[in-house]
Amino acid sequence: MPTSSDCAPGVDNGGKHSVDVTYPRQAEATGRVTVETHHNVTSEARTADGRWEVAVDRTDDTGRVVEQKSTRAPAARHPRVQGARRPH
């Protein structure tokens, strides 16, 4: 049976593959990513050297911002993107 994302919420046939349960799990499995709760990305920008700069607000349980952080990460390469090399 083919799957489609054009369906009602709650369909459990695998057709929707919600981002909140696929990409974070795959990213953590690489060992190069930590997914943290209470962190909201407020901006992202590509730097001149190709890296990503990400600004994040860390919040408490009420949603109040308790810390503002910024981090830089190497440019992401996805193995399915044409021309990208697979990691060794």
mmCIF file of C-alpha atoms in Angstrom:
data_model
loop_
_atom_site.group_PDB
_atom_site.id
_atom_site.type_symbol
_atom_site.label_atom_id
_atom_site.label_comp_id
_atom_site.label_asym_id
_atom_site.label_seq_id
_atom_site.Cartn_x
_atom_site.Cartn_y
_atom_site.Cartn_z
ATOM 1 C CA MET A 1 0.000 0.000 0.000
ATOM 2 C CA PRO A 2 1.565 3.336 -0.982
ATOM 3 C CA THR A 3 1.836 6.001 1.657
ATOM 4 C CA SER A 4 1.052 9.667 1.335
ATOM 5 C CA SER A 5 1.510 12.736 3.494
ATOM 6 C CA ASP A 6 -1.907 13.856 2.254
ATOM 7 C CA CYS A 7 -3.837 12.222 5.087
ATOM 8 C CA ALA A 8 -5.424 12.915 8.442
ATOM 9 C CA PRO A 9 -3.336 13.331 11.606
ATOM 10 C CA GLY A 10 -2.893 10.155 13.586
ATOM 11 C CA VAL A 11 -2.453 7.837 10.626
ATOM 12 C CA ASP A 12 0.009 5.204 11.787
ATOM 13 C CA ASN A 13 1.017 3.653 8.459
ATOM 14 C CA GLY A 14 4.366 5.443 8.325
ATOM 15 C CA GLY A 15 3.279 7.836 5.626
ATOM 16 C CA LYS A 16 3.756 11.015 7.592
ATOM 17 C CA HIS A 17 7.193 10.389 9.166
ATOM 18 C CA SER A 18 6.905 13.346 11.518
ATOM 19 C CA VAL A 19 10.095 15.408 11.747
ATOM 20 C CA ASP A 20 10.003 15.337 15.561
ATOM 21 C CA VAL A 21 10.545 11.577 15.584
ATOM 22 C CA THR A 22 12.739 11.062 12.528
ATOM 23 C CA TYR A 23 15.407 13.734 12.067
ATOM 24 C CA PRO A 24 16.341 14.248 15.747
ATOM 25 C CA ARG A 25 16.693 10.505 16.279
ATOM 26 C CA GLN A 26 18.832 10.147 13.143
ATOM 27 C CA ALA A 27 20.952 13.167 14.080
ATOM 28 C CA GLU A 28 21.610 11.882 17.605
ATOM 29 C CA ALA A 29 22.566 8.486 16.185
ATOM 30 C CA THR A 30 25.534 10.121 14.428
ATOM 31 C CA GLY A 31 27.064 10.957 17.811
ATOM 32 C CA ARG A 32 27.682 14.528 16.613
ATOM 33 C CA VAL A 33 24.404 16.091 17.798
ATOM 34 C CA THR A 34 22.726 16.625 21.145
ATOM 35 C CA VAL A 35 19.018 17.393 21.131
ATOM 36 C CA GLU A 36 18.011 19.503 24.131
ATOM 37 C CA THR A 37 14.582 20.468 25.426
ATOM 38 C CA HIS A 38 13.655 24.054 26.318
ATOM 39 C CA HIS A 39 15.785 25.469 23.492
ATOM 40 C CA ASN A 40 14.212 27.612 20.779
ATOM 41 C CA VAL A 41 16.153 28.639 17.694
ATOM 42 C CA THR A 42 15.705 32.374 17.178
ATOM 43 C CA SER A 43 17.897 32.800 14.093
ATOM 44 C CA GLU A 44 20.204 30.932 11.767
ATOM 45 C CA ALA A 45 22.627 32.275 9.203
ATOM 46 C CA ARG A 46 25.302 30.962 6.878
ATOM 47 C CA THR A 47 28.701 32.505 7.599
ATOM 48 C CA ALA A 48 31.222 33.521 4.935
ATOM 49 C CA ASP A 49 33.199 30.313 5.504
ATOM 50 C CA GLY A 50 30.106 28.119 4.910
ATOM 51 C CA ARG A 51 29.403 27.301 8.538
ATOM 52 C CA TRP A 52 26.032 27.787 10.239
ATOM 53 C CA GLU A 53 25.629 30.243 13.113
ATOM 54 C CA VAL A 54 22.575 29.520 15.239
ATOM 55 C CA ALA A 55 21.145 31.720 18.014
ATOM 56 C CA VAL A 56 19.107 29.936 20.674
ATOM 57 C CA ASP A 57 16.977 30.963 23.660
ATOM 58 C CA ARG A 58 16.982 28.498 26.561
ATOM 59 C CA THR A 59 13.702 28.710 28.481
ATOM 60 C CA ASP A 60 12.342 27.454 31.770
ATOM 61 C CA ASP A 61 9.129 25.443 32.170
ATOM 62 C CA THR A 62 7.026 28.618 31.922
ATOM 63 C CA GLY A 63 8.633 29.695 28.637
ATOM 64 C CA ARG A 64 10.656 32.521 30.196
ATOM 65 C CA VAL A 65 14.037 33.005 28.511
ATOM 66 C CA VAL A 66 16.781 32.219 31.032
ATOM 67 C CA GLU A 67 19.764 32.225 28.677
ATOM 68 C CA GLN A 68 20.655 33.284 25.158
ATOM 69 C CA LYS A 69 23.256 31.182 23.369
ATOM 70 C CA SER A 70 24.964 31.153 20.002
ATOM 71 C CA THR A 71 26.849 28.332 18.338
ATOM 72 C CA ARG A 72 28.594 27.664 15.053
ATOM 73 C CA ALA A 73 28.561 24.372 13.257
ATOM 74 C CA PRO A 74 30.297 23.023 10.160
ATOM 75 C CA ALA A 75 28.309 23.084 6.945
ATOM 76 C CA ALA A 76 26.012 20.067 6.854
ATOM 77 C CA ARG A 77 26.448 17.600 4.036
ATOM 78 C CA HIS A 78 23.609 15.242 3.296
ATOM 79 C CA PRO A 79 24.634 12.043 1.478
ATOM 80 C CA ARG A 80 21.527 12.163 -0.718
ATOM 81 C CA VAL A 81 22.318 15.632 -2.029
ATOM 82 C CA GLN A 82 23.805 15.387 -5.500
ATOM 83 C CA GLY A 83 27.531 15.997 -5.369
ATOM 84 C CA ALA A 84 27.806 15.572 -1.587
ATOM 85 C CA ARG A 85 30.308 13.032 -0.335
ATOM 86 C CA ARG A 86 29.285 10.338 2.111
ATOM 87 C CA PRO A 87 31.000 10.521 5.526
ATOM 88 C CA HIS A 88 33.867 8.051 5.982
#
